[in-house]
PDB file of C-alpha atoms and ligand atoms in Angstrom:
ATOM      1  CA  MET A  13       0.000   0.000   0.000  1.00  0.00           C
ATOM      2  CA  ASN A  14       3.113   2.209  -0.134  1.00  0.00           C
ATOM      3  CA  ARG A  15       2.821   3.386   3.474  1.00  0.00           C
ATOM      4  CA  THR A  16       5.772   3.876   5.859  1.00  0.00           C
ATOM      5  CA  VAL A  17       5.641   1.479   8.799  1.00  0.00           C
ATOM      6  CA  PHE A  18       8.002   1.609  11.799  1.00  0.00           C
ATOM      7  CA  ILE A  19       8.319  -1.686  13.682  1.00  0.00           C
ATOM      8  CA  SER A  20      10.257  -1.920  16.960  1.00  0.00           C
ATOM      9  CA  GLY A  21      11.712  -5.362  17.680  1.00  0.00           C
ATOM     10  CA  ALA A  22      11.675  -6.643  14.110  1.00  0.00           C
ATOM     11  CA  THR A  23      14.597  -9.077  14.398  1.00  0.00           C
ATOM     12  CA  SER A  24      12.375 -11.937  15.562  1.00  0.00           C
ATOM     13  CA  GLY A  25       8.890 -13.265  16.229  1.00  0.00           C
ATOM     14  CA  ILE A  26       5.831 -11.042  15.912  1.00  0.00           C
ATOM     15  CA  GLY A  27       7.766  -7.949  14.790  1.00  0.00           C
ATOM     16  CA  LYS A  28       9.556  -9.872  12.058  1.00  0.00           C
ATOM     17  CA  ALA A  29       6.285 -11.414  10.858  1.00  0.00           C
ATOM     18  CA  CYS A  30       4.691  -7.939  10.789  1.00  0.00           C
ATOM     19  CA  ALA A  31       7.540  -6.644   8.614  1.00  0.00           C
ATOM     20  CA  GLU A  32       6.995  -9.530   6.174  1.00  0.00           C
ATOM     21  CA  LYS A  33       3.220  -9.079   6.140  1.00  0.00           C
ATOM     22  CA  PHE A  34       3.276  -5.315   5.518  1.00  0.00           C
ATOM     23  CA  ALA A  35       6.136  -5.590   2.989  1.00  0.00           C
ATOM     24  CA  SER A  36       4.315  -8.332   1.098  1.00  0.00           C
ATOM     25  CA  ASN A  37       1.492  -5.825   0.624  1.00  0.00           C
ATOM     26  CA  GLY A  38       3.799  -3.112  -0.730  1.00  0.00           C
ATOM     27  CA  ASP A  39       4.470  -1.051   2.409  1.00  0.00           C
ATOM     28  CA  ASN A  40       7.940   0.381   3.099  1.00  0.00           C
ATOM     29  CA  ILE A  41       9.371  -0.633   6.432  1.00  0.00           C
ATOM     30  CA  ILE A  42      11.681   0.794   9.089  1.00  0.00           C
ATOM     31  CA  ILE A  43      12.947  -2.178  11.075  1.00  0.00           C
ATOM     32  CA  ASN A  44      14.381  -1.750  14.573  1.00  0.00           C
ATOM     33  CA  GLY A  45      16.175  -4.013  17.029  1.00  0.00           C
ATOM     34  CA  ARG A  46      19.488  -4.250  18.867  1.00  0.00           C
ATOM     35  CA  ARG A  47      20.979  -7.088  16.783  1.00  0.00           C
ATOM     36  CA  LYS A  48      22.435  -5.274  13.782  1.00  0.00           C
ATOM     37  CA  ASP A  49      23.577  -8.425  11.949  1.00  0.00           C
ATOM     38  CA  ARG A  50      20.048  -9.798  11.972  1.00  0.00           C
ATOM     39  CA  LEU A  51      18.543  -6.485  10.880  1.00  0.00           C
ATOM     40  CA  SER A  52      20.929  -6.192   7.909  1.00  0.00           C
ATOM     41  CA  GLU A  53      20.234  -9.732   6.749  1.00  0.00           C
ATOM     42  CA  PHE A  54      16.479  -9.222   7.179  1.00  0.00           C
ATOM     43  CA  LYS A  55      16.607  -5.925   5.293  1.00  0.00           C
ATOM     44  CA  ASP A  56      18.170  -7.673   2.283  1.00  0.00           C
ATOM     45  CA  SER A  57      15.613 -10.467   2.380  1.00  0.00           C
ATOM     46  CA  LEU A  58      12.638  -8.061   2.568  1.00  0.00           C
ATOM     47  CA  GLN A  59      13.981  -5.957  -0.285  1.00  0.00           C
ATOM     48  CA  ASN A  60      14.694  -8.993  -2.467  1.00  0.00           C
ATOM     49  CA  ASN A  61      11.449 -10.809  -1.754  1.00  0.00           C
ATOM     50  CA  PHE A  62       8.994  -7.915  -1.820  1.00  0.00           C
ATOM     51  CA  LYS A  63      10.709  -5.120  -3.805  1.00  0.00           C
ATOM     52  CA  VAL A  64       9.902  -2.522  -1.149  1.00  0.00           C
ATOM     53  CA  LYS A  65      12.161   0.018   0.548  1.00  0.00           C
ATOM     54  CA  VAL A  66      13.581  -0.955   3.934  1.00  0.00           C
ATOM     55  CA  PHE A  67      15.513   1.158   6.457  1.00  0.00           C
ATOM     56  CA  GLU A  68      17.468  -0.314   9.371  1.00  0.00           C
ATOM     57  CA  SER A  69      17.282   1.577  12.643  1.00  0.00           C
ATOM     58  CA  VAL A  70      19.504  -0.078  15.226  1.00  0.00           C
ATOM     59  CA  PHE A  71      18.848   1.099  18.767  1.00  0.00           C
ATOM     60  CA  ASP A  72      17.879  -0.066  22.226  1.00  0.00           C
ATOM     61  CA  VAL A  73      14.381   1.192  23.097  1.00  0.00           C
ATOM     62  CA  GLN A  74      15.425   1.422  26.762  1.00  0.00           C
ATOM     63  CA  LYS A  75      17.914   4.185  25.985  1.00  0.00           C
ATOM     64  CA  LYS A  76      16.068   7.480  25.733  1.00  0.00           C
ATOM     65  CA  ASP A  77      18.899   9.391  24.039  1.00  0.00           C
ATOM     66  CA  GLU A  78      19.468   6.641  21.455  1.00  0.00           C
ATOM     67  CA  VAL A  79      15.762   6.518  20.632  1.00  0.00           C
ATOM     68  CA  PHE A  80      15.387  10.264  20.096  1.00  0.00           C
ATOM     69  CA  ALA A  81      18.667  10.505  18.144  1.00  0.00           C
ATOM     70  CA  ALA A  82      17.668   7.648  15.825  1.00  0.00           C
ATOM     71  CA  ILE A  83      14.299   9.197  15.013  1.00  0.00           C
ATOM     72  CA  LYS A  84      15.767  12.691  14.640  1.00  0.00           C
ATOM     73  CA  ASN A  85      18.348  11.331  12.183  1.00  0.00           C
ATOM     74  CA  LEU A  86      15.879   9.491   9.970  1.00  0.00           C
ATOM     75  CA  PRO A  87      16.453  10.534   6.360  1.00  0.00           C
ATOM     76  CA  GLU A  88      13.794  12.938   5.054  1.00  0.00           C
ATOM     77  CA  GLU A  89      12.167  10.280   2.863  1.00  0.00           C
ATOM     78  CA  TRP A  90      11.560   8.081   5.945  1.00  0.00           C
ATOM     79  CA  GLN A  91       9.995  10.713   8.156  1.00  0.00           C
ATOM     80  CA  ALA A  92       6.380  10.420   7.032  1.00  0.00           C
ATOM     81  CA  ILE A  93       5.648   7.455   9.303  1.00  0.00           C
ATOM     82  CA  ASP A  94       2.058   6.259   8.851  1.00  0.00           C
ATOM     83  CA  ILE A  95       2.072   3.323  11.255  1.00  0.00           C
ATOM     84  CA  LEU A  96       4.106   2.675  14.412  1.00  0.00           C
ATOM     85  CA  ILE A  97       4.062  -0.882  15.750  1.00  0.00           C
ATOM     86  CA  ASN A  98       5.371  -0.794  19.339  1.00  0.00           C
ATOM     87  CA  ASN A  99       6.349  -4.449  19.491  1.00  0.00           C
ATOM     88  CA  ALA A 100       9.796  -4.605  21.184  1.00  0.00           C
ATOM     89  CA  GLY A 101       9.360  -6.305  24.514  1.00  0.00           C
ATOM     90  CA  LEU A 102      10.209  -9.254  26.674  1.00  0.00           C
ATOM     91  CA  ALA A 103       9.588 -11.263  29.804  1.00  0.00           C
ATOM     92  CA  LEU A 104      12.576 -12.187  31.970  1.00  0.00           C
ATOM     93  CA  GLY A 105      12.207 -14.985  34.499  1.00  0.00           C
ATOM     94  CA  ARG A 106       9.144 -16.598  36.024  1.00  0.00           C
ATOM     95  CA  ASP A 107       9.627 -16.305  39.770  1.00  0.00           C
ATOM     96  CA  TYR A 108       7.684 -15.544  42.930  1.00  0.00           C
ATOM     97  CA  PHE A 109       7.524 -11.832  43.753  1.00  0.00           C
ATOM     98  CA  ASP A 110       9.766 -12.208  46.796  1.00  0.00           C
ATOM     99  CA  GLU A 111      12.391 -14.168  44.863  1.00  0.00           C
ATOM    100  CA  ALA A 112      12.499 -12.487  41.447  1.00  0.00           C
ATOM    101  CA  ASP A 113      15.666 -10.835  40.163  1.00  0.00           C
ATOM    102  CA  LEU A 114      15.495  -7.041  40.487  1.00  0.00           C
ATOM    103  CA  ASP A 115      17.537  -6.563  37.317  1.00  0.00           C
ATOM    104  CA  ASP A 116      14.937  -8.622  35.407  1.00  0.00           C
ATOM    105  CA  TRP A 117      12.225  -6.331  36.757  1.00  0.00           C
ATOM    106  CA  ASP A 118      14.164  -3.229  35.719  1.00  0.00           C
ATOM    107  CA  THR A 119      14.757  -4.544  32.196  1.00  0.00           C
ATOM    108  CA  MET A 120      11.096  -5.480  31.680  1.00  0.00           C
ATOM    109  CA  MET A 121       9.774  -2.135  32.891  1.00  0.00           C
ATOM    110  CA  GLN A 122      12.456  -0.211  31.032  1.00  0.00           C
ATOM    111  CA  THR A 123      11.766  -2.070  27.756  1.00  0.00           C
ATOM    112  CA  ASN A 124       8.038  -2.799  27.791  1.00  0.00           C
ATOM    113  CA  VAL A 125       6.890   0.462  29.349  1.00  0.00           C
ATOM    114  CA  ASN A 126       9.543   3.180  29.085  1.00  0.00           C
ATOM    115  CA  GLY A 127      10.776   1.980  25.683  1.00  0.00           C
ATOM    116  CA  LEU A 128       7.261   2.126  24.290  1.00  0.00           C
ATOM    117  CA  LEU A 129       6.818   5.627  25.723  1.00  0.00           C
ATOM    118  CA  TYR A 130      10.131   6.906  24.316  1.00  0.00           C
ATOM    119  CA  VAL A 131       9.588   5.512  20.813  1.00  0.00           C
ATOM    120  CA  SER A 132       6.036   6.856  20.735  1.00  0.00           C
ATOM    121  CA  ARG A 133       7.039  10.339  21.896  1.00  0.00           C
ATOM    122  CA  ALA A 134       9.954  10.462  19.446  1.00  0.00           C
ATOM    123  CA  ILE A 135       7.776   9.498  16.473  1.00  0.00           C
ATOM    124  CA  LEU A 136       4.582  11.351  17.385  1.00  0.00           C
ATOM    125  CA  PRO A 137       5.662  14.792  16.092  1.00  0.00           C
ATOM    126  CA  LEU A 138       6.033  13.175  12.660  1.00  0.00           C
ATOM    127  CA  MET A 139       2.369  12.131  12.897  1.00  0.00           C
ATOM    128  CA  THR A 140       0.782  15.111  14.628  1.00  0.00           C
ATOM    129  CA  LYS A 141       2.190  17.541  12.073  1.00  0.00           C
ATOM    130  CA  ARG A 142       0.391  15.545   9.347  1.00  0.00           C
ATOM    131  CA  ASN A 143      -2.743  15.043  11.458  1.00  0.00           C
ATOM    132  CA  SER A 144      -2.631  11.369  10.622  1.00  0.00           C
ATOM    133  CA  GLY A 145      -1.197   8.128  11.957  1.00  0.00           C
ATOM    134  CA  HIS A 146      -1.821   4.793  13.631  1.00  0.00           C
ATOM    135  CA  ILE A 147      -0.046   3.453  16.724  1.00  0.00           C
ATOM    136  CA  ILE A 148      -0.337  -0.259  17.412  1.00  0.00           C
ATOM    137  CA  ASN A 149       0.867  -1.427  20.835  1.00  0.00           C
ATOM    138  CA  LEU A 150       1.701  -5.026  21.755  1.00  0.00           C
ATOM    139  CA  GLY A 151       0.135  -5.762  25.121  1.00  0.00           C
ATOM    140  CA  SER A 152      -0.600  -9.315  26.265  1.00  0.00           C
ATOM    141  CA  VAL A 153      -3.192 -11.479  27.962  1.00  0.00           C
ATOM    142  CA  ALA A 154      -0.709 -11.101  30.841  1.00  0.00           C
ATOM    143  CA  GLY A 155      -1.903  -7.509  31.174  1.00  0.00           C
ATOM    144  CA  LYS A 156      -5.550  -8.569  31.259  1.00  0.00           C
ATOM    145  CA  GLU A 157      -5.292 -11.315  33.920  1.00  0.00           C
ATOM    146  CA  MET A 158      -2.463 -11.627  36.408  1.00  0.00           C
ATOM    147  CA  TYR A 159      -0.921 -15.071  36.903  1.00  0.00           C
ATOM    148  CA  GLU A 160       1.331 -16.702  39.481  1.00  0.00           C
ATOM    149  CA  LYS A 161       4.996 -15.686  39.051  1.00  0.00           C
ATOM    150  CA  GLY A 162       3.972 -13.200  36.356  1.00  0.00           C
ATOM    151  CA  ASN A 163       4.245 -10.182  38.685  1.00  0.00           C
ATOM    152  CA  VAL A 164       6.255  -7.486  36.885  1.00  0.00           C
ATOM    153  CA  TYR A 165       5.768  -8.837  33.340  1.00  0.00           C
ATOM    154  CA  CYS A 166       1.998  -8.746  33.975  1.00  0.00           C
ATOM    155  CA  ALA A 167       2.326  -5.244  35.439  1.00  0.00           C
ATOM    156  CA  SER A 168       4.294  -4.005  32.430  1.00  0.00           C
ATOM    157  CA  LYS A 169       1.626  -5.272  30.041  1.00  0.00           C
ATOM    158  CA  ALA A 170      -1.197  -3.869  32.211  1.00  0.00           C
ATOM    159  CA  ALA A 171       0.654  -0.568  31.835  1.00  0.00           C
ATOM    160  CA  VAL A 172       0.668  -0.998  28.037  1.00  0.00           C
ATOM    161  CA  ASP A 173      -3.098  -1.545  28.221  1.00  0.00           C
ATOM    162  CA  ALA A 174      -3.570   1.657  30.255  1.00  0.00           C
ATOM    163  CA  ILE A 175      -1.144   3.670  28.118  1.00  0.00           C
ATOM    164  CA  SER A 176      -2.985   2.579  24.955  1.00  0.00           C
ATOM    165  CA  LYS A 177      -6.287   3.788  26.390  1.00  0.00           C
ATOM    166  CA  THR A 178      -4.887   7.156  27.433  1.00  0.00           C
ATOM    167  CA  MET A 179      -3.026   7.593  24.136  1.00  0.00           C
ATOM    168  CA  ARG A 180      -6.309   7.024  22.276  1.00  0.00           C
ATOM    169  CA  ILE A 181      -7.973   9.808  24.250  1.00  0.00           C
ATOM    170  CA  ASP A 182      -5.153  12.339  23.986  1.00  0.00           C
ATOM    171  CA  LEU A 183      -4.306  11.693  20.325  1.00  0.00           C
ATOM    172  CA  LEU A 184      -7.891  11.862  19.091  1.00  0.00           C
ATOM    173  CA  GLN A 185      -7.465  15.585  18.437  1.00  0.00           C
ATOM    174  CA  HIS A 186      -4.704  14.699  15.953  1.00  0.00           C
ATOM    175  CA  ARG A 187      -6.769  12.016  14.156  1.00  0.00           C
ATOM    176  CA  ILE A 188      -4.300   9.338  15.301  1.00  0.00           C
ATOM    177  CA  LYS A 189      -5.676   5.822  15.765  1.00  0.00           C
ATOM    178  CA  VAL A 190      -4.457   3.692  18.670  1.00  0.00           C
ATOM    179  CA  THR A 191      -4.919  -0.075  18.715  1.00  0.00           C
ATOM    180  CA  ALA A 192      -3.802  -2.475  21.442  1.00  0.00           C
ATOM    181  CA  ILE A 193      -3.134  -6.116  20.547  1.00  0.00           C
ATOM    182  CA  HIS A 194      -3.102  -8.642  23.393  1.00  0.00           C
ATOM    183  CA  PRO A 195      -1.898 -12.094  22.341  1.00  0.00           C
ATOM    184  CA  GLY A 196      -1.858 -15.275  24.390  1.00  0.00           C
ATOM    185  CA  ALA A 197       0.770 -17.947  23.688  1.00  0.00           C
ATOM    186  CA  VAL A 198       2.715 -17.199  20.501  1.00  0.00           C
ATOM    187  CA  GLN A 199       5.666 -19.426  19.593  1.00  0.00           C
ATOM    188  CA  THR A 200       8.598 -17.078  18.984  1.00  0.00           C
ATOM    189  CA  GLU A 201      11.909 -16.492  20.787  1.00  0.00           C
ATOM    190  CA  PHE A 202       9.858 -15.121  23.705  1.00  0.00           C
ATOM    191  CA  ALA A 203      10.084 -18.251  25.899  1.00  0.00           C
ATOM    192  CA  MET A 204      13.816 -18.761  25.216  1.00  0.00           C
ATOM    193  CA  VAL A 205      14.402 -15.159  26.308  1.00  0.00           C
ATOM    194  CA  ARG A 206      12.151 -15.514  29.352  1.00  0.00           C
ATOM    195  CA  PHE A 207      13.913 -18.689  30.493  1.00  0.00           C
ATOM    196  CA  LYS A 208      17.362 -17.318  29.606  1.00  0.00           C
ATOM    197  CA  GLY A 209      18.260 -19.951  27.028  1.00  0.00           C
ATOM    198  CA  ASP A 210      16.818 -22.988  28.866  1.00  0.00           C
ATOM    199  CA  ALA A 211      15.430 -24.853  25.844  1.00  0.00           C
ATOM    200  CA  ASN A 212      13.511 -27.415  27.942  1.00  0.00           C
ATOM    201  CA  LYS A 213      11.589 -24.772  29.863  1.00  0.00           C
ATOM    202  CA  ALA A 214      10.969 -22.856  26.657  1.00  0.00           C
ATOM    203  CA  ALA A 215       9.605 -25.969  24.922  1.00  0.00           C
ATOM    204  CA  ASP A 216       7.351 -26.737  27.930  1.00  0.00           C
ATOM    205  CA  THR A 217       5.619 -23.397  27.410  1.00  0.00           C
ATOM    206  CA  TYR A 218       4.010 -24.690  24.215  1.00  0.00           C
ATOM    207  CA  LYS A 219       3.678 -28.401  25.077  1.00  0.00           C
ATOM    208  CA  GLY A 220       0.329 -30.134  24.528  1.00  0.00           C
ATOM    209  CA  PHE A 221      -1.408 -27.520  22.396  1.00  0.00           C
ATOM    210  CA  LYS A 222      -1.015 -25.637  19.143  1.00  0.00           C
ATOM    211  CA  PRO A 223       0.226 -22.109  19.923  1.00  0.00           C
ATOM    212  CA  LEU A 224      -0.233 -19.057  17.742  1.00  0.00           C
ATOM    213  CA  SER A 225       2.511 -18.107  15.281  1.00  0.00           C
ATOM    214  CA  GLY A 226       4.004 -14.668  14.785  1.00  0.00           C
ATOM    215  CA  MET A 227       2.258 -14.553  11.426  1.00  0.00           C
ATOM    216  CA  ASP A 228      -1.157 -15.254  13.061  1.00  0.00           C
ATOM    217  CA  ILE A 229      -0.682 -12.016  14.990  1.00  0.00           C
ATOM    218  CA  ALA A 230       0.806 -10.120  12.035  1.00  0.00           C
ATOM    219  CA  GLU A 231      -2.256 -10.951   9.899  1.00  0.00           C
ATOM    220  CA  ILE A 232      -4.529  -9.446  12.566  1.00  0.00           C
ATOM    221  CA  ILE A 233      -2.327  -6.390  13.013  1.00  0.00           C
ATOM    222  CA  TYR A 234      -2.332  -5.878   9.255  1.00  0.00           C
ATOM    223  CA  TYR A 235      -6.129  -6.075   9.234  1.00  0.00           C
ATOM    224  CA  THR A 236      -6.412  -3.398  11.950  1.00  0.00           C
ATOM    225  CA  ALA A 237      -4.117  -1.165   9.878  1.00  0.00           C
ATOM    226  CA  SER A 238      -6.059  -1.588   6.641  1.00  0.00           C
ATOM    227  CA  LEU A 239      -9.510  -0.307   7.582  1.00  0.00           C
ATOM    228  CA  PRO A 240     -11.134   2.901   6.307  1.00  0.00           C
ATOM    229  CA  PRO A 241      -9.905   6.162   7.913  1.00  0.00           C
ATOM    230  CA  HIS A 242     -12.987   6.515  10.141  1.00  0.00           C
ATOM    231  CA  VAL A 243     -12.661   2.993  11.645  1.00  0.00           C
ATOM    232  CA  CYS A 244     -10.406   2.333  14.668  1.00  0.00           C
ATOM    233  CA  ILE A 245     -10.119  -1.047  16.364  1.00  0.00           C
ATOM    234  CA  ASN A 246      -9.323  -0.267  19.988  1.00  0.00           C
ATOM    235  CA  ASP A 247      -8.469  -3.561  21.579  1.00  0.00           C
ATOM    236  CA  ILE A 248      -8.083  -7.190  20.535  1.00  0.00           C
ATOM    237  CA  VAL A 249      -7.343 -10.257  22.683  1.00  0.00           C
ATOM    238  CA  ILE A 250      -6.167 -13.269  20.661  1.00  0.00           C
ATOM    239  CA  THR A 251      -5.459 -16.719  22.090  1.00  0.00           C
ATOM    240  CA  PRO A 252      -4.879 -20.160  20.625  1.00  0.00           C
ATOM    241  CA  LEU A 253      -8.052 -22.276  20.701  1.00  0.00           C
ATOM    242  CA  ALA A 254      -6.591 -24.237  23.618  1.00  0.00           C
ATOM    243  CA  GLN A 255      -6.153 -21.112  25.783  1.00  0.00           C
ATOM    244  CA  ALA A 256      -9.205 -19.420  27.339  1.00  0.00           C
ATOM    245  CA  ASN A 257      -7.320 -16.601  29.087  1.00  0.00           C
ATOM    246  CA  ALA A 258      -3.886 -15.901  30.568  1.00  0.00           C
ATOM    247  CA  ILE A 259      -4.293 -18.736  33.066  1.00  0.00           C
ATOM    248  CA  TYR A 260      -6.600 -21.450  31.739  1.00  0.00           C
ATOM    249  CA  PHE A 261      -5.235 -23.894  29.115  1.00  0.00           C
ATOM    250  CA  LYS A 262      -6.609 -27.170  27.834  1.00  0.00           C
ATOM    251  CA  LYS A 263      -3.264 -28.790  27.155  1.00  0.00           C
ATOM    252  CA  ASP A 264      -4.444 -31.940  25.372  1.00  0.00           C
ATOM    253  CA  MET A 265      -5.891 -29.903  22.521  1.00  0.00           C
ATOM    254  CA  GLN A 266      -4.163 -29.385  19.167  1.00  0.00           C
TER     255      GLN A 266
HETATM  256  P1  NDP B 329      10.760 -12.308  20.431  1.00  0.00           P
HETATM  257  O1  NDP B 329      11.697 -12.532  21.557  1.00  0.00           O
HETATM  258  O2  NDP B 329      10.703 -13.310  19.338  1.00  0.00           O
HETATM  259  O3  NDP B 329      10.994 -10.859  19.791  1.00  0.00           O
HETATM  260  C1  NDP B 329      11.204  -9.737  20.610  1.00  0.00           C
HETATM  261  C2  NDP B 329      11.744  -8.593  19.768  1.00  0.00           C
HETATM  262  O4  NDP B 329      11.906  -7.454  20.612  1.00  0.00           O
HETATM  263  C3  NDP B 329      13.096  -8.913  19.149  1.00  0.00           C
HETATM  264  O5  NDP B 329      13.118  -8.441  17.823  1.00  0.00           O
HETATM  265  C4  NDP B 329      14.068  -8.113  20.004  1.00  0.00           C
HETATM  266  O6  NDP B 329      15.145  -7.664  19.186  1.00  0.00           O
HETATM  267  C5  NDP B 329      13.191  -6.904  20.400  1.00  0.00           C
HETATM  268  N1  NDP B 329      13.684  -6.228  21.592  1.00  0.00           N
HETATM  269  C6  NDP B 329      13.742  -6.706  22.864  1.00  0.00           C
HETATM  270  N2  NDP B 329      14.296  -5.784  23.666  1.00  0.00           N
HETATM  271  C7  NDP B 329      14.581  -4.714  22.887  1.00  0.00           C
HETATM  272  C8  NDP B 329      15.177  -3.445  23.134  1.00  0.00           C
HETATM  273  N3  NDP B 329      15.581  -3.094  24.357  1.00  0.00           N
HETATM  274  N4  NDP B 329      15.308  -2.577  22.099  1.00  0.00           N
HETATM  275  C9  NDP B 329      14.902  -2.916  20.852  1.00  0.00           C
HETATM  276  N5  NDP B 329      14.345  -4.095  20.566  1.00  0.00           N
HETATM  277  C10 NDP B 329      14.195  -4.986  21.561  1.00  0.00           C
HETATM  278  O7  NDP B 329       9.313 -12.173  21.134  1.00  0.00           O
HETATM  279  P2  NDP B 329       7.844 -11.910  20.533  1.00  0.00           P
HETATM  280  O8  NDP B 329       7.874 -11.674  19.086  1.00  0.00           O
HETATM  281  O9  NDP B 329       6.995 -12.987  21.049  1.00  0.00           O
HETATM  282  O10 NDP B 329       7.466 -10.582  21.322  1.00  0.00           O
HETATM  283  C11 NDP B 329       7.051  -9.394  20.690  1.00  0.00           C
HETATM  284  C12 NDP B 329       6.109  -8.647  21.612  1.00  0.00           C
HETATM  285  O11 NDP B 329       4.918  -9.410  21.794  1.00  0.00           O
HETATM  286  C13 NDP B 329       6.656  -8.375  23.013  1.00  0.00           C
HETATM  287  O12 NDP B 329       6.261  -7.080  23.417  1.00  0.00           O
HETATM  288  C14 NDP B 329       5.971  -9.432  23.876  1.00  0.00           C
HETATM  289  O13 NDP B 329       5.862  -9.048  25.223  1.00  0.00           O
HETATM  290  C15 NDP B 329       4.616  -9.505  23.174  1.00  0.00           C
HETATM  291  N6  NDP B 329       3.876 -10.735  23.412  1.00  0.00           N
HETATM  292  C16 NDP B 329       4.412 -11.965  23.127  1.00  0.00           C
HETATM  293  C17 NDP B 329       3.672 -13.108  23.355  1.00  0.00           C
HETATM  294  C18 NDP B 329       4.210 -14.485  23.139  1.00  0.00           C
HETATM  295  O14 NDP B 329       3.626 -15.468  23.662  1.00  0.00           O
HETATM  296  N7  NDP B 329       5.266 -14.668  22.364  1.00  0.00           N
HETATM  297  C19 NDP B 329       2.300 -13.026  23.890  1.00  0.00           C
HETATM  298  C20 NDP B 329       1.855 -11.699  24.160  1.00  0.00           C
HETATM  299  C21 NDP B 329       2.609 -10.597  23.909  1.00  0.00           C
HETATM  300  P3  NDP B 329      16.687  -7.563  19.632  1.00  0.00           P
HETATM  301  O15 NDP B 329      16.937  -8.646  20.643  1.00  0.00           O
HETATM  302  O16 NDP B 329      17.441  -7.739  18.350  1.00  0.00           O
HETATM  303  O17 NDP B 329      16.833  -6.203  20.190  1.00  0.00           O
HETATM  304  C1  8X3 B 330       3.120 -13.520  26.686  1.00  0.00           C
HETATM  305  C2  8X3 B 330       2.010 -14.423  27.061  1.00  0.00           C
HETATM  306  O1  8X3 B 330       1.055 -15.863  28.922  1.00  0.00           O
HETATM  307  O2  8X3 B 330       3.453 -15.972  28.560  1.00  0.00           O
HETATM  308  O3  8X3 B 330       2.780 -12.193  26.909  1.00  0.00           O
HETATM  309  O4  8X3 B 330       2.452 -14.059  29.593  1.00  0.00           O
HETATM  310  S1  8X3 B 330       2.261 -15.083  28.620  1.00  0.00           S
END
């Protein structure tokens, strides 16, 4: 559709699938992440496969100065951002509140909450001046229902839920749409990151049922971004069939 789409956390999982989905429909993509080697390789593959323009923006969303510098230094032709997908995020650890690692808590809050705020504030002037735009935030079922040992990850995603609602109110005057997407179990690198490379624990996360894929979520995100100008989807919760909410799974179901 020849729009400009900025995707944070596009080196893997849902963000990567979003880049492929939007590019396959002719949109030009700014891909972000910390792993430069992956971004460069992915840029080449998107350009070759879909014949769209792709710009690599390597930065850590936790670092306020890096975020604002990267957006300020976007070449002129990349500044008319139509869609921002605030996807970069992570869970670290699954521990009782009184035992969890404080550094894990800091990283989750700094990435999932502050990172989303920084990227949004850095990009918003490029939208408000055109009185147009769409911000799509990745929340989670973990922000809708709290679960045991979910503590700060759940809190960070509940914050994304609240931030999305307040953004929608405050940005209405600028004709900017805000959509929050809340997936349940999606098989990506998420569980490997959460369990710090423990492949057995990561595999257990998806055992006994068919999880969602990154592309399942990307298809839905693309749909929300392809509606007429007067239509705004506010909030979507998506789970695999075998998952009723953040807590209840039927694990013998494919
Ligand atoms: P992945 O681990 O596969 O991808 C996470 C992406 O975020 C990577 O591209 C990673 O890139 C990027 N990222 C992480 N930290 C930073 C940072 N500080 N700065 C820039 N980029 C960063 O996980 P998912 O695709 O599953 O997760 C995407 C989003 O979806 C997250 O917000 C997650 O909380 C949410 N979500 C995931 C669910 C799931 O079950 N998988 C369910 C519900 C929500 P790099 O390491 O290169 O920086
Ligand atoms: C990821 C889904 O259930 O692992 O946000 O928290 S869950």
